[in-house]
mmCIF file of C-alpha atoms in Angstrom:
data_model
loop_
_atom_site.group_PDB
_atom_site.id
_atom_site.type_symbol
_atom_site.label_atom_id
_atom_site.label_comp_id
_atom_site.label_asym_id
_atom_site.label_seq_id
_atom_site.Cartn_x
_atom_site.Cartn_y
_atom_site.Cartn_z
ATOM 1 C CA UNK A 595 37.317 130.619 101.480
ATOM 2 C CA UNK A 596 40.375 128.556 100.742
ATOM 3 C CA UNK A 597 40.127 129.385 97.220
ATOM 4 C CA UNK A 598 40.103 133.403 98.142
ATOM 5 C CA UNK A 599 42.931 133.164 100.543
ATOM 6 C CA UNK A 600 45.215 131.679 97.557
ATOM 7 C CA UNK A 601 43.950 134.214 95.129
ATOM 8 C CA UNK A 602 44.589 136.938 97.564
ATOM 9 C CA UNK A 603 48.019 135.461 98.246
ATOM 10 C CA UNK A 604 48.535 134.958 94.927
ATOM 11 C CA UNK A 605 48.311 138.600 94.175
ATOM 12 C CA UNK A 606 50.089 139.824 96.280
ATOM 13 C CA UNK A 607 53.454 137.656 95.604
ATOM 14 C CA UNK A 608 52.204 138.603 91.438
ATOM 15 C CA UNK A 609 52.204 142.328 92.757
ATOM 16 C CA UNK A 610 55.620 142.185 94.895
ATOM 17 C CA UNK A 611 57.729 140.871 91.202
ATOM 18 C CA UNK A 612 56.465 143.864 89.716
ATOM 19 C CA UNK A 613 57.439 146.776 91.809
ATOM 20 C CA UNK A 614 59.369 149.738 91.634
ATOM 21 C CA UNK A 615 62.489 150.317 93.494
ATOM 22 C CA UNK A 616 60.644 152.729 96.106
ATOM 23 C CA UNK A 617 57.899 150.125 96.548
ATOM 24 C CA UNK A 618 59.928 147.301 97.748
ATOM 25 C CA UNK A 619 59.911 147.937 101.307
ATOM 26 C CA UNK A 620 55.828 148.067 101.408
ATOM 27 C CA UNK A 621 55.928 144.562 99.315
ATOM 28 C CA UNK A 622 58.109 142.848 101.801
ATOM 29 C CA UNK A 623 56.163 143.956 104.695
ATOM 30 C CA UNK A 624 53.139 143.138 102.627
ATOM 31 C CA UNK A 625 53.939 139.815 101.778
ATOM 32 C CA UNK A 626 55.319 138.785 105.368
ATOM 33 C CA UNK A 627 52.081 139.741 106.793
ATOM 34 C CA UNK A 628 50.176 137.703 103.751
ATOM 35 C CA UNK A 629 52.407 134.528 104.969
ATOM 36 C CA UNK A 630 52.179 134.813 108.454
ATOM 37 C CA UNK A 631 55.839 135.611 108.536
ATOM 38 C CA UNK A 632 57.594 137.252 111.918
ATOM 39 C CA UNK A 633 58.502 140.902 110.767
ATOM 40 C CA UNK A 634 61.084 140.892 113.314
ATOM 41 C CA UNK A 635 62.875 137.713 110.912
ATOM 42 C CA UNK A 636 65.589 140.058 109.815
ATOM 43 C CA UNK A 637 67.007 137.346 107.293
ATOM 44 C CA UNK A 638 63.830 136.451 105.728
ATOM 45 C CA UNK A 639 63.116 140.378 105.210
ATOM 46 C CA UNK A 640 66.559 140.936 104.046
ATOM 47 C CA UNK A 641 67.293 138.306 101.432
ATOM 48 C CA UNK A 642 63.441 138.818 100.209
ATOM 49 C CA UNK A 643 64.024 142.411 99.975
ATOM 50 C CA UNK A 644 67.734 141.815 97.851
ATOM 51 C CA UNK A 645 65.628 139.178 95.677
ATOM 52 C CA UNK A 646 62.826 141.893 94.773
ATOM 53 C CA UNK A 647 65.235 144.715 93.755
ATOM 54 C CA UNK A 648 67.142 142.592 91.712
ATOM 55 C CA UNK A 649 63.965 141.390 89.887
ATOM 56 C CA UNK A 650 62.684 144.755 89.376
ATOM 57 C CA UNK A 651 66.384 145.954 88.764
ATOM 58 C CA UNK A 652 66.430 143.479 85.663
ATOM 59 C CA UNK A 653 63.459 144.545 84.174
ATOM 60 C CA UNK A 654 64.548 148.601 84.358
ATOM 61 C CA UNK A 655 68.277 147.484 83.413
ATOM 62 C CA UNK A 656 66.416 146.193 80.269
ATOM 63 C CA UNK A 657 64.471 149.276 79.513
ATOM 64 C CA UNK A 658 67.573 151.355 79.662
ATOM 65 C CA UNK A 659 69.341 149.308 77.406
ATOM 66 C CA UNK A 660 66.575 148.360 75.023
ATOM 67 C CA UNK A 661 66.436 152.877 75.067
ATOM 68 C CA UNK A 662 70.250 153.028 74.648
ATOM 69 C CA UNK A 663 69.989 150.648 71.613
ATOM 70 C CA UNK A 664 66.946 152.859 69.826
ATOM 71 C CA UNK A 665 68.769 155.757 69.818
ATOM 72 C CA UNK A 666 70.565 156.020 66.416
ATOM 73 C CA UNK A 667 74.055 157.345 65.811
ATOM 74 C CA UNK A 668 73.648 160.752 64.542
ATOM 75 C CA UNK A 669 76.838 162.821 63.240
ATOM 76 C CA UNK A 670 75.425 166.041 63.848
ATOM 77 C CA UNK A 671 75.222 165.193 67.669
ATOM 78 C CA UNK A 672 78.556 166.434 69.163
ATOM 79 C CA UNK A 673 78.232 164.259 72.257
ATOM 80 C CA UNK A 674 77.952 161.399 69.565
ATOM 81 C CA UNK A 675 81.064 162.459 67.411
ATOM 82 C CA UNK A 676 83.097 162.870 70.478
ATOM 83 C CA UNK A 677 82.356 159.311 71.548
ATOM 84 C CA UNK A 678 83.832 158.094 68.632
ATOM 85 C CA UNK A 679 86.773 160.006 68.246
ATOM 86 C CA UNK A 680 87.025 158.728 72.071
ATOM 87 C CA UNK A 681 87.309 155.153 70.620
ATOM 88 C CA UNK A 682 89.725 156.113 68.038
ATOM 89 C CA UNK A 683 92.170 157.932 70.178
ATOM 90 C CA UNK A 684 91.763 155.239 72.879
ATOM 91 C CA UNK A 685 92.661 152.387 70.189
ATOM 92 C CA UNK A 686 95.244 154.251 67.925
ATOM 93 C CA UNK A 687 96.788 156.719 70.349
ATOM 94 C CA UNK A 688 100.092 157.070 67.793
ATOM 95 C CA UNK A 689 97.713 157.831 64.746
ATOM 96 C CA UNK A 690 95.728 160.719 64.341
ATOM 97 C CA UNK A 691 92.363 160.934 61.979
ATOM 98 C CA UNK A 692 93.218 162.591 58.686
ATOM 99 C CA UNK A 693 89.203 163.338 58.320
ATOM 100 C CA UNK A 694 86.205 162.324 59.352
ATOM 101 C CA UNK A 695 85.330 160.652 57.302
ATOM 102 C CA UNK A 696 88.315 158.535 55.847
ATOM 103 C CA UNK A 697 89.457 154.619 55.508
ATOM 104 C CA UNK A 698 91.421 154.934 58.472
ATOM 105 C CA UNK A 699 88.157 153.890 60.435
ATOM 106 C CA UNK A 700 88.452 150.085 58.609
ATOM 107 C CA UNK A 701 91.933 149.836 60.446
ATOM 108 C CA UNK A 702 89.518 149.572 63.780
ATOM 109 C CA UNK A 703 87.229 147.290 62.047
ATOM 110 C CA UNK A 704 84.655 149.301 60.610
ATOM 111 C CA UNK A 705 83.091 148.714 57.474
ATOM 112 C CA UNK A 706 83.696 152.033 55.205
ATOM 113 C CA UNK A 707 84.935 155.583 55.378
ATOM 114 C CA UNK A 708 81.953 156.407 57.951
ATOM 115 C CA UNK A 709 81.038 154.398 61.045
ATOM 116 C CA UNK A 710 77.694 155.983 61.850
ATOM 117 C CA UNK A 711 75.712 153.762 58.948
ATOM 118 C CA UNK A 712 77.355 150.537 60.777
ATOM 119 C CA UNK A 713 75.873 151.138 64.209
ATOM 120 C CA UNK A 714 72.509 151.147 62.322
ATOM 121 C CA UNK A 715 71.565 147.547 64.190
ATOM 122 C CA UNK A 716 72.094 148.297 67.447
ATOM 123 C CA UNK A 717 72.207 152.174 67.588
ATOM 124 C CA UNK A 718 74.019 154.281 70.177
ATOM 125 C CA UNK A 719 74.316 150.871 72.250
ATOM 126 C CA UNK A 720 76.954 149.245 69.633
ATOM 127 C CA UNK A 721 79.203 152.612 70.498
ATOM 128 C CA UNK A 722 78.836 153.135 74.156
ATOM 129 C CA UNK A 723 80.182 149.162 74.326
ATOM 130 C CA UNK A 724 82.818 149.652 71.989
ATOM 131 C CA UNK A 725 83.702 153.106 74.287
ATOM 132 C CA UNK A 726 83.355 150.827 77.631
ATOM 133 C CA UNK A 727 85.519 148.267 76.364
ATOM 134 C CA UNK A 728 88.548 150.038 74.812
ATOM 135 C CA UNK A 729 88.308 152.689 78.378
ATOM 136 C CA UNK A 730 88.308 150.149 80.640
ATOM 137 C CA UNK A 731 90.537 147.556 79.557
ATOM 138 C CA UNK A 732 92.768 149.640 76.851
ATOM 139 C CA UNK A 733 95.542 147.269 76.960
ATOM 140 C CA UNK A 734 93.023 144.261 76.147
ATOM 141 C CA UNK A 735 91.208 146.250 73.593
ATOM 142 C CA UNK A 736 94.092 147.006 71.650
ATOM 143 C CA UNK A 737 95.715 143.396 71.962
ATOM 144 C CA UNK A 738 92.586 142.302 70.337
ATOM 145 C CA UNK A 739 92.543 144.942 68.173
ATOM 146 C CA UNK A 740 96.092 143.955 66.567
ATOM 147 C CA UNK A 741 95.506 140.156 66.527
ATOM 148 C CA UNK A 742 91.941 140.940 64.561
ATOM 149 C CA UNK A 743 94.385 141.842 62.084
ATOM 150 C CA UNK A 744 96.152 138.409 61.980
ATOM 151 C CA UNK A 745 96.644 137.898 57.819
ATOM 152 C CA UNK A 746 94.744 134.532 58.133
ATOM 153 C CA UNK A 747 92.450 134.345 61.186
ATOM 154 C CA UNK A 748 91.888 138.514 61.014
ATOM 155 C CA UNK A 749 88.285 139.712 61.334
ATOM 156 C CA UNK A 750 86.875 143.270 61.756
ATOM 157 C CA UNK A 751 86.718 144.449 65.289
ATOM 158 C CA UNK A 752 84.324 147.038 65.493
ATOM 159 C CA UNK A 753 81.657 145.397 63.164
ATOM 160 C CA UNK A 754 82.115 141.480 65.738
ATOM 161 C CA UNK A 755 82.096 144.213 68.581
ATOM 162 C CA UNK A 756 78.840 145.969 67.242
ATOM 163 C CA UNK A 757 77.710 141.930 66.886
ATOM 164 C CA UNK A 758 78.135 141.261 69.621
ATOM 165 C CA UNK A 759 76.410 143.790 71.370
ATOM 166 C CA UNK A 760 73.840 142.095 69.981
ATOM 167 C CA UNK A 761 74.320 139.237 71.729
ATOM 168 C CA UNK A 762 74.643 140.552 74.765
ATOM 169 C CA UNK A 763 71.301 142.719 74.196
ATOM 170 C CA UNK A 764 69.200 139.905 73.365
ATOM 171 C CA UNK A 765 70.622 137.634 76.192
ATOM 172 C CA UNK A 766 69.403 140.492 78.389
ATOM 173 C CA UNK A 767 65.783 140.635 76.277
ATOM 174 C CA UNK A 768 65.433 136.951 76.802
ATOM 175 C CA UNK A 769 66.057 136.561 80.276
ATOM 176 C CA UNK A 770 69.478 134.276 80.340
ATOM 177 C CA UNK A 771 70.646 137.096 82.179
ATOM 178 C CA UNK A 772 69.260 136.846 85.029
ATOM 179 C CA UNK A 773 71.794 134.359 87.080
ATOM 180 C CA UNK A 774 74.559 136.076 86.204
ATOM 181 C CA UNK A 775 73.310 139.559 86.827
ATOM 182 C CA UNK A 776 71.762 138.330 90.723
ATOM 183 C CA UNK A 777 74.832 136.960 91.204
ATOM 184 C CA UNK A 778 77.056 139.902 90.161
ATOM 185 C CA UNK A 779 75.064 141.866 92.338
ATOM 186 C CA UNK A 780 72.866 142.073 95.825
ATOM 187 C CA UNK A 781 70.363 144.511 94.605
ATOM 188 C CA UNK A 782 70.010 146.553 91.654
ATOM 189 C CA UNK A 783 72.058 145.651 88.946
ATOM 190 C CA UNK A 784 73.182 148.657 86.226
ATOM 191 C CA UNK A 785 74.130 149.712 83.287
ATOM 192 C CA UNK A 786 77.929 148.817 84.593
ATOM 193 C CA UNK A 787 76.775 145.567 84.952
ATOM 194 C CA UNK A 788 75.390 144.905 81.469
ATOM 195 C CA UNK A 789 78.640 146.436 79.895
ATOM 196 C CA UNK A 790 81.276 144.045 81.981
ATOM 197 C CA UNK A 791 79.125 141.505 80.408
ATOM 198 C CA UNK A 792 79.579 142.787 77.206
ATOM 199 C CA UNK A 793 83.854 143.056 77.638
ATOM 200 C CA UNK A 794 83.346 139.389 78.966
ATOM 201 C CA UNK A 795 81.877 138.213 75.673
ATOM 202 C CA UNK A 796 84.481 140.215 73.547
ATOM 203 C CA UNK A 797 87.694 139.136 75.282
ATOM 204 C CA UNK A 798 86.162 135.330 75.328
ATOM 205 C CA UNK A 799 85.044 135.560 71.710
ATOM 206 C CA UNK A 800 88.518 136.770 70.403
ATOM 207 C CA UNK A 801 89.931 133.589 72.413
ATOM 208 C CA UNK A 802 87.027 131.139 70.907
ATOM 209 C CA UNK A 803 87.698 132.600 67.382
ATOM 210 C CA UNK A 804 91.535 131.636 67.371
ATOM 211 C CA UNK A 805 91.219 128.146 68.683
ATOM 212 C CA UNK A 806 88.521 127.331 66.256
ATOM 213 C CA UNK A 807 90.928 128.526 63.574
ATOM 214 C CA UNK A 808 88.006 129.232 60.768
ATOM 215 C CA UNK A 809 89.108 128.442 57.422
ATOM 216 C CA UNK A 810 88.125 131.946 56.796
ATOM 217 C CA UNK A 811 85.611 135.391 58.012
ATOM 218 C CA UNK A 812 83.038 134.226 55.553
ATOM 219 C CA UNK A 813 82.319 131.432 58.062
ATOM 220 C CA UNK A 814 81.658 134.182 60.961
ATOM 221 C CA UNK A 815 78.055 133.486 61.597
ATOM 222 C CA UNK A 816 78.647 129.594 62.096
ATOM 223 C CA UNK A 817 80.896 130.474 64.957
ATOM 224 C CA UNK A 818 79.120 132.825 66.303
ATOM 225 C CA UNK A 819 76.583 131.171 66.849
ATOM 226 C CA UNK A 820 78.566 128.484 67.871
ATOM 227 C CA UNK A 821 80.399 130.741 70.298
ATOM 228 C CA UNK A 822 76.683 132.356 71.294
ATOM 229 C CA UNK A 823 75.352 128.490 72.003
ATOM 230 C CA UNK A 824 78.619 128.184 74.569
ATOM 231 C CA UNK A 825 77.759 131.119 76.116
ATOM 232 C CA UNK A 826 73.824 130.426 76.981
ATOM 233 C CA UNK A 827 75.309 127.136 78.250
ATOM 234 C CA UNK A 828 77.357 128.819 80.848
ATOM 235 C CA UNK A 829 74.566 130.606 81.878
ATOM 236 C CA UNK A 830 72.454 127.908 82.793
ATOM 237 C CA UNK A 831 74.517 127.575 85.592
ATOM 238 C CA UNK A 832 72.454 128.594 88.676
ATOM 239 C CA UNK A 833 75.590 130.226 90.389
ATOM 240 C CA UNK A 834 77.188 131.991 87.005
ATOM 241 C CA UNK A 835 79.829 134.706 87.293
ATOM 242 C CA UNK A 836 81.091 135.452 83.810
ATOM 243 C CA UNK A 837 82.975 139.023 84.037
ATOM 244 C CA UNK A 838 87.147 140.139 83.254
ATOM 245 C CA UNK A 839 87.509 140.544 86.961
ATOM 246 C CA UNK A 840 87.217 136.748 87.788
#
């Protein structure tokens, strides 16, 4: 009988870290009754109801991402083109495209004449970050921007922006997250959420990259994954904040 009542318990506490938004209210009133629990104990029902949106908001805050990220550029979209033209405008304001596809997109950091084949990793995600970023906190982005073009210490902005996105994505896959996110947020974190994250990791990286002083860009992956092992180290930190706005 003993052995029953745990599996039954069991289940249900299983069943209440998997629910959707709407069913949250019938898991905490499910799982107070399973443990005996008052239903009139406001606190206990509040901070376990907080605790199961946030778990099922990380979970659907990956899924929209992870979508985000499949979705490859595509020039003939014109929602697609306008977002980067956004990103252009927004970081050279006094310069307008000759073309569309022209050099001018390496003075933002991009690899060739057309940006669409270098958001190939990371797909629509990569531009939507870049977009957040320089909209956000323009004056930042385009600080950045100009000391990315320092003659000795210069790297390329968009393509270590794209990057990482990539960090930020599979910190999010992983689950290192999660502290950071529940912390951010009582209840369900968004897509807002995961993008301060990512203008957190940009500003801090361009900071990182200059005190290291790296005898030169061909040496990028060593720091970044220098820079990456700093940042998963932060997060281990039960109480972790790690946005701009702090």
């Amino acid at each position: 009988l003993m052995k029953l009542f745990t599996v039954l318990t069991f289940k249900v506490l299983r069943n209440a870290v998997r629910v959707e938004e709407a069913e949250v209210e019938k898991c905490v009133r499910d799982v107070m009754k399973e443990k005996k629990i008052d239903q009139k104990d406001t606190g206990f029902k509040t901070n376990l109801h907080i605790s199961l949106l946030q778990i099922s908001g990380y979970k659907k805050l990956y899924l929209n991402v992870e979508n985000l990220r499949k979705v490859p550029y595509d020039s003939d979209n014109e929602e697609h083109e306008e977002q980067l033209i956004e990103l252009w405008n927004l970081l050279m304001p006094h310069e307008n495209l000759k073309a569309r596809i022209t050099k001018q997109w390496c003075d933002i950091g991009f690899q060739g004449d057309d940006p669409k084949t270098d958001f190939r990793g990371m797909g629509l995600l990569g531009l939507v970050n870049l977009v957040y970023f320089s909209k956000h906190y323009t004056d930042e982005a385009r600080q950045i921007l100009s000391r990315s073009n320092h003659p000795n210490l210069g790297y390329s902005y968009a393509i270590v922006g794209i990057n990482l996105t990539e960090m930020a994505y599979s910190l999010l896959k992983n689950g290192a997250l999660k502290s950071h996110l529940y912390n951010v947020v009582s209840g369900l974190p968004q897509m807002e959420h995961f993008h301060q994250f990512y203008c957190y990791l940009v500003y801090e990286f361009d900071k990182f990259w200059f005190e290291e002083e790296p005898e030169s860009i061909m040496h990028f992956n060593q720091y970044r994954e220098k820079f990456h092992e700093k940042i998963k180290g932060l997060l281990l930190d039960c109480d972790v904040i790690l946005t701009l706005q702090n």
